[in-house]
mmCIF file of C-alpha atoms in Angstrom:
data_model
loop_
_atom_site.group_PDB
_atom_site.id
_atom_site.type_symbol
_atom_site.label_atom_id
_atom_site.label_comp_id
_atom_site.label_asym_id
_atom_site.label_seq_id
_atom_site.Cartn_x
_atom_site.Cartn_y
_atom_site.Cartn_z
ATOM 1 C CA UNK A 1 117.857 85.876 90.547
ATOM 2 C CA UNK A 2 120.879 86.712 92.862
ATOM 3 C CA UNK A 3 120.618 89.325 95.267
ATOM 4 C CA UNK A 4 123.931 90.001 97.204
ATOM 5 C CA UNK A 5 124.157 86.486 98.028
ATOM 6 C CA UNK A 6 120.492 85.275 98.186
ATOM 7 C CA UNK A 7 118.266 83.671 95.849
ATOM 8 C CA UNK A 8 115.267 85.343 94.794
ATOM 9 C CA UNK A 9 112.276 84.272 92.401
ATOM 10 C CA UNK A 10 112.687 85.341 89.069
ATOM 11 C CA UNK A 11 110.311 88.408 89.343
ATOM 12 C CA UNK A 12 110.203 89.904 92.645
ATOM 13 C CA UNK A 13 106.004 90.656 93.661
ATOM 14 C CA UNK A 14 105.428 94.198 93.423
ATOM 15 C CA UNK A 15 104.554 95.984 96.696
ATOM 16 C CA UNK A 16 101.412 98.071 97.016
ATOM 17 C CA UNK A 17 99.148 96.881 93.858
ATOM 18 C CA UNK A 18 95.707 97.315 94.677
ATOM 19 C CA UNK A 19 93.076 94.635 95.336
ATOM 20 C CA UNK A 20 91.498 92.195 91.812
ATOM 21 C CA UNK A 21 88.221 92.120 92.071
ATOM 22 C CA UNK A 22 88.604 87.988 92.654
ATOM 23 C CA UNK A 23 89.624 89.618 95.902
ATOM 24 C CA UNK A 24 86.556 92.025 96.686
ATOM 25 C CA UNK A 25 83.951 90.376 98.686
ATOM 26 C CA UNK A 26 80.270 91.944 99.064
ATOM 27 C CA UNK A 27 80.052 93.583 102.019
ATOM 28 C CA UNK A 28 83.743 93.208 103.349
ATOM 29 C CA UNK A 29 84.259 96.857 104.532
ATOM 30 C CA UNK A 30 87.797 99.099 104.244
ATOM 31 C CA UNK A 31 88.498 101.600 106.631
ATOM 32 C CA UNK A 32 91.452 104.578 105.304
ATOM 33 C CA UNK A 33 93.575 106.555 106.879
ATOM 34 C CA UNK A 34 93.286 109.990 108.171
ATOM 35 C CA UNK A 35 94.277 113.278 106.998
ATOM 36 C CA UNK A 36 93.689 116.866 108.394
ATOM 37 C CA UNK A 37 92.862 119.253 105.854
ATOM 38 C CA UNK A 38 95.127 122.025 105.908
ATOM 39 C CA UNK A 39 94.835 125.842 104.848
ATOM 40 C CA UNK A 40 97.555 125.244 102.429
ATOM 41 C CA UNK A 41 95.538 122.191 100.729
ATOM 42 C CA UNK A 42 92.074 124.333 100.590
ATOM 43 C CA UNK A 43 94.181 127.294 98.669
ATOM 44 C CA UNK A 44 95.513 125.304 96.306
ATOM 45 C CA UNK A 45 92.625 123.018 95.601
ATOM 46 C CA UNK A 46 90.364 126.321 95.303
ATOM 47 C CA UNK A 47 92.933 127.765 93.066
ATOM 48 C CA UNK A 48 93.789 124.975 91.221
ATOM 49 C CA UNK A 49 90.282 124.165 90.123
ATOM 50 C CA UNK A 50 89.161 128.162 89.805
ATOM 51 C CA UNK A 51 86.601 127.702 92.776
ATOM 52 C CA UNK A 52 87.769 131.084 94.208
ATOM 53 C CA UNK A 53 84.810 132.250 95.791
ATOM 54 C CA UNK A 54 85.876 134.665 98.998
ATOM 55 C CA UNK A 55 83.828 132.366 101.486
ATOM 56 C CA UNK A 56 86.882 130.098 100.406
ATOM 57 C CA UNK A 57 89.480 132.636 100.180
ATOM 58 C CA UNK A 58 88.720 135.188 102.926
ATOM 59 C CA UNK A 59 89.417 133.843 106.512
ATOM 60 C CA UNK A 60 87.421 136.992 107.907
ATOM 61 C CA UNK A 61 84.131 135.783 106.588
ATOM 62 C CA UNK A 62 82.228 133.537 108.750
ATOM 63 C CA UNK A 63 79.360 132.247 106.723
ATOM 64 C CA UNK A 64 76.028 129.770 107.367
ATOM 65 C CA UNK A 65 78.407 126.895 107.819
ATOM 66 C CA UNK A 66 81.272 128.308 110.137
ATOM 67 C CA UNK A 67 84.730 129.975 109.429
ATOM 68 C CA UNK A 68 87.078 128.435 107.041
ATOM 69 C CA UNK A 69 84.940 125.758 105.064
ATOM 70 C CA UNK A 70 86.051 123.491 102.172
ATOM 71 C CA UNK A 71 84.714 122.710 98.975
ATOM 72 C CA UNK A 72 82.445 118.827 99.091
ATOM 73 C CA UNK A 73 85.137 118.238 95.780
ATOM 74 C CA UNK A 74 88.545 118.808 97.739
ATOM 75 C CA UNK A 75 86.456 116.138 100.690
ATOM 76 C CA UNK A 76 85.662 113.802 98.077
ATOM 77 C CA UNK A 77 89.055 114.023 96.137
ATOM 78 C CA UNK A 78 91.528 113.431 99.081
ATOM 79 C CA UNK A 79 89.350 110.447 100.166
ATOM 80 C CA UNK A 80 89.371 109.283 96.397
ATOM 81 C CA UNK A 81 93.173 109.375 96.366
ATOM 82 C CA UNK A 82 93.358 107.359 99.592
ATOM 83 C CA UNK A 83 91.242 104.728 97.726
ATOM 84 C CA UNK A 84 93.141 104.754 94.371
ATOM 85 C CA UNK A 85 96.954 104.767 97.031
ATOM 86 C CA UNK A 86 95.422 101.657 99.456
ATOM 87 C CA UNK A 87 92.874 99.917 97.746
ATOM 88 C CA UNK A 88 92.669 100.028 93.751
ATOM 89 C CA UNK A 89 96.422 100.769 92.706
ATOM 90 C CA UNK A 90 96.408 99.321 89.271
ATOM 91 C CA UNK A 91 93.754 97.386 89.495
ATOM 92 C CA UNK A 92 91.144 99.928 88.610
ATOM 93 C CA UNK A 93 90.442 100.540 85.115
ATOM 94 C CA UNK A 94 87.886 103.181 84.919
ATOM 95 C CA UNK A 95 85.335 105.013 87.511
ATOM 96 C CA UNK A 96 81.894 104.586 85.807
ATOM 97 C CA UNK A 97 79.765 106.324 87.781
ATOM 98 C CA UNK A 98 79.592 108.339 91.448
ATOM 99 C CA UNK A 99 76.793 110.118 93.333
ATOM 100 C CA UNK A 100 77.334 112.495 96.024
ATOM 101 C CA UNK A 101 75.613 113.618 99.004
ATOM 102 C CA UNK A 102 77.174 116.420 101.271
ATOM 103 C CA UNK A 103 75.676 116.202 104.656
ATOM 104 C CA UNK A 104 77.866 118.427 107.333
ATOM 105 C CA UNK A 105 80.317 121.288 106.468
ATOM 106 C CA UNK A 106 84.133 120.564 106.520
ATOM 107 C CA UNK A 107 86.343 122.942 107.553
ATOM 108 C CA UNK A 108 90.059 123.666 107.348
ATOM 109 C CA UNK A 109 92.178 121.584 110.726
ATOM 110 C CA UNK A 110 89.239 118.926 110.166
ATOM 111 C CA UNK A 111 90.529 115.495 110.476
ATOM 112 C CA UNK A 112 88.958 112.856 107.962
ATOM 113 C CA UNK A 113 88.437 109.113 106.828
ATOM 114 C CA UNK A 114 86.280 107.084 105.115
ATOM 115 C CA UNK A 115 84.805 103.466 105.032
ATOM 116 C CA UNK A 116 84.423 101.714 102.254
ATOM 117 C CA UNK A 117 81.701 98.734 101.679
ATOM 118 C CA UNK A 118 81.428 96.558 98.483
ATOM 119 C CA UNK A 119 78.118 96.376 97.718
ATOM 120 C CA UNK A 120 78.147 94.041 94.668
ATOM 121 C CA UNK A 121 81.039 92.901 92.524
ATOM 122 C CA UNK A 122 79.705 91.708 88.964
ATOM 123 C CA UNK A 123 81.822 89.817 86.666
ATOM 124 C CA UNK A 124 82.020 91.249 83.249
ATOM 125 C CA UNK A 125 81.248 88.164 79.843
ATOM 126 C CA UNK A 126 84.914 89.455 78.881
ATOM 127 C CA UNK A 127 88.311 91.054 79.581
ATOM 128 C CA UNK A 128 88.556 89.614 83.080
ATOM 129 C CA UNK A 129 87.212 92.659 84.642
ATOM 130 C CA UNK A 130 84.274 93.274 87.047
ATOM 131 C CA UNK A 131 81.841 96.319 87.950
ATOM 132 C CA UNK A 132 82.266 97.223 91.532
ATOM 133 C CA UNK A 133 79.942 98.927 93.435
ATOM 134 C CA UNK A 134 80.701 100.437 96.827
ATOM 135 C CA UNK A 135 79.344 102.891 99.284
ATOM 136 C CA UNK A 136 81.609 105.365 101.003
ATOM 137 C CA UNK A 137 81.049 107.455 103.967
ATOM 138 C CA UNK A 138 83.166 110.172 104.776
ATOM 139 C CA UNK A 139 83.961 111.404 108.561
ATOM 140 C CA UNK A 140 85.766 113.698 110.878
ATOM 141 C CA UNK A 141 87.352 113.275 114.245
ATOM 142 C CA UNK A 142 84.359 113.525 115.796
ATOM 143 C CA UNK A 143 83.024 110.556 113.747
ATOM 144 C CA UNK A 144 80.216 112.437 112.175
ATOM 145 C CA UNK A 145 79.308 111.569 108.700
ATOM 146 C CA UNK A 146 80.335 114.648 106.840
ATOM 147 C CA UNK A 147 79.960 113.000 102.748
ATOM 148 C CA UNK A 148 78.788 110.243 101.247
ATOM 149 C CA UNK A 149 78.599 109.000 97.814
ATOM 150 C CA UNK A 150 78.555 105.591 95.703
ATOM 151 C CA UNK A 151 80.969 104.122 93.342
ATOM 152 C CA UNK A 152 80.690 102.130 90.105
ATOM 153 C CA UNK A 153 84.284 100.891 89.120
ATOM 154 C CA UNK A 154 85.654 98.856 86.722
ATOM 155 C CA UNK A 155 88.827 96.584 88.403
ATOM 156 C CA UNK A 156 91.030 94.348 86.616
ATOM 157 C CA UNK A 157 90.741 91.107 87.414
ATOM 158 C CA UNK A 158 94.133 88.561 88.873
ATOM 159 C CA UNK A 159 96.292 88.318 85.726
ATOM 160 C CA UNK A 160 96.159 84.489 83.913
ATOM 161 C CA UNK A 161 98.990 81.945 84.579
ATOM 162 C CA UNK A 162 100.298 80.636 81.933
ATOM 163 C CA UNK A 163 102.301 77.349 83.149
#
């Protein structure tokens, strides 16, 4: 291919696919970005998903865990989409199982990230897949461990040349 002059392969290599699971060692470990949850995010997240209880809703209520806290699902789902954007972007077929353990409060101007560990990556007798199991732990800027949970993922595996 011809590109204003300059010769290209024939199919350019797409840009931000995910890792194959030929590429996820056990225990190689993934640190994400960070993000600071934002009142706009916790209204719409609450609203969106009909978890409109006033200890979300009502900044003059000051509960057991502080002013301003956010659901343990809007934690776990912005930390999931950084994971699906940087690490599994079509590569992952199908999220087979999670388990979740909230440990501190998060609160609205809280900065997070997450690490990511492979625990064990099992090749499946067909389809050129593999289950993926990986621990995540979630934490703010103050680097205290605010969620965890495990993953069990199915990811594609590298795609066969044919020569």
């Amino acid at each position: 291919m011809d590109i204003d002059g300059v010769e290209t392969r024939a199919e350019p290599t797409l840009l931000g696919r995910g890792l194959y699971w030929q590429d996820m060692k056990v225990g190689a470990s993934f640190r994400t970005y960070t993000r600071t949850i934002t009142e706009t995010d916790l209204v719409s997240f609450v609203t969106l998903t009909g978890m409109t209880d006033s200890g979300f809703l009502d900044a003059t209520i000051a509960g057991p865990m502080g002013g301003r806290p956010v659901p343990g699902a809007l934690t776990y789902s912005m930390i999931e989409g950084f994971i699906v954007q940087s690490l599994i972007r079509g590569t992952g077929i199908a999220m087979l199982a999670c388990t979740q353990e909230a440990i501190a409060p998060v609160h609205v101007g809280d900065t997070l990230h997450a690490i990511i560990v492979f625990d064990s990556v099992r090749p499946t007798s067909k389809g050129n897949r593999a289950i993926v199991d990986s621990s995540i732990i979630i934490l703010n800027q103050h680097g205290e461990h605010v969620l965890r949970y495990t993953s069990r993922r199915m990811i594609a595996g590298r795609p066969e040349v044919v020569e």
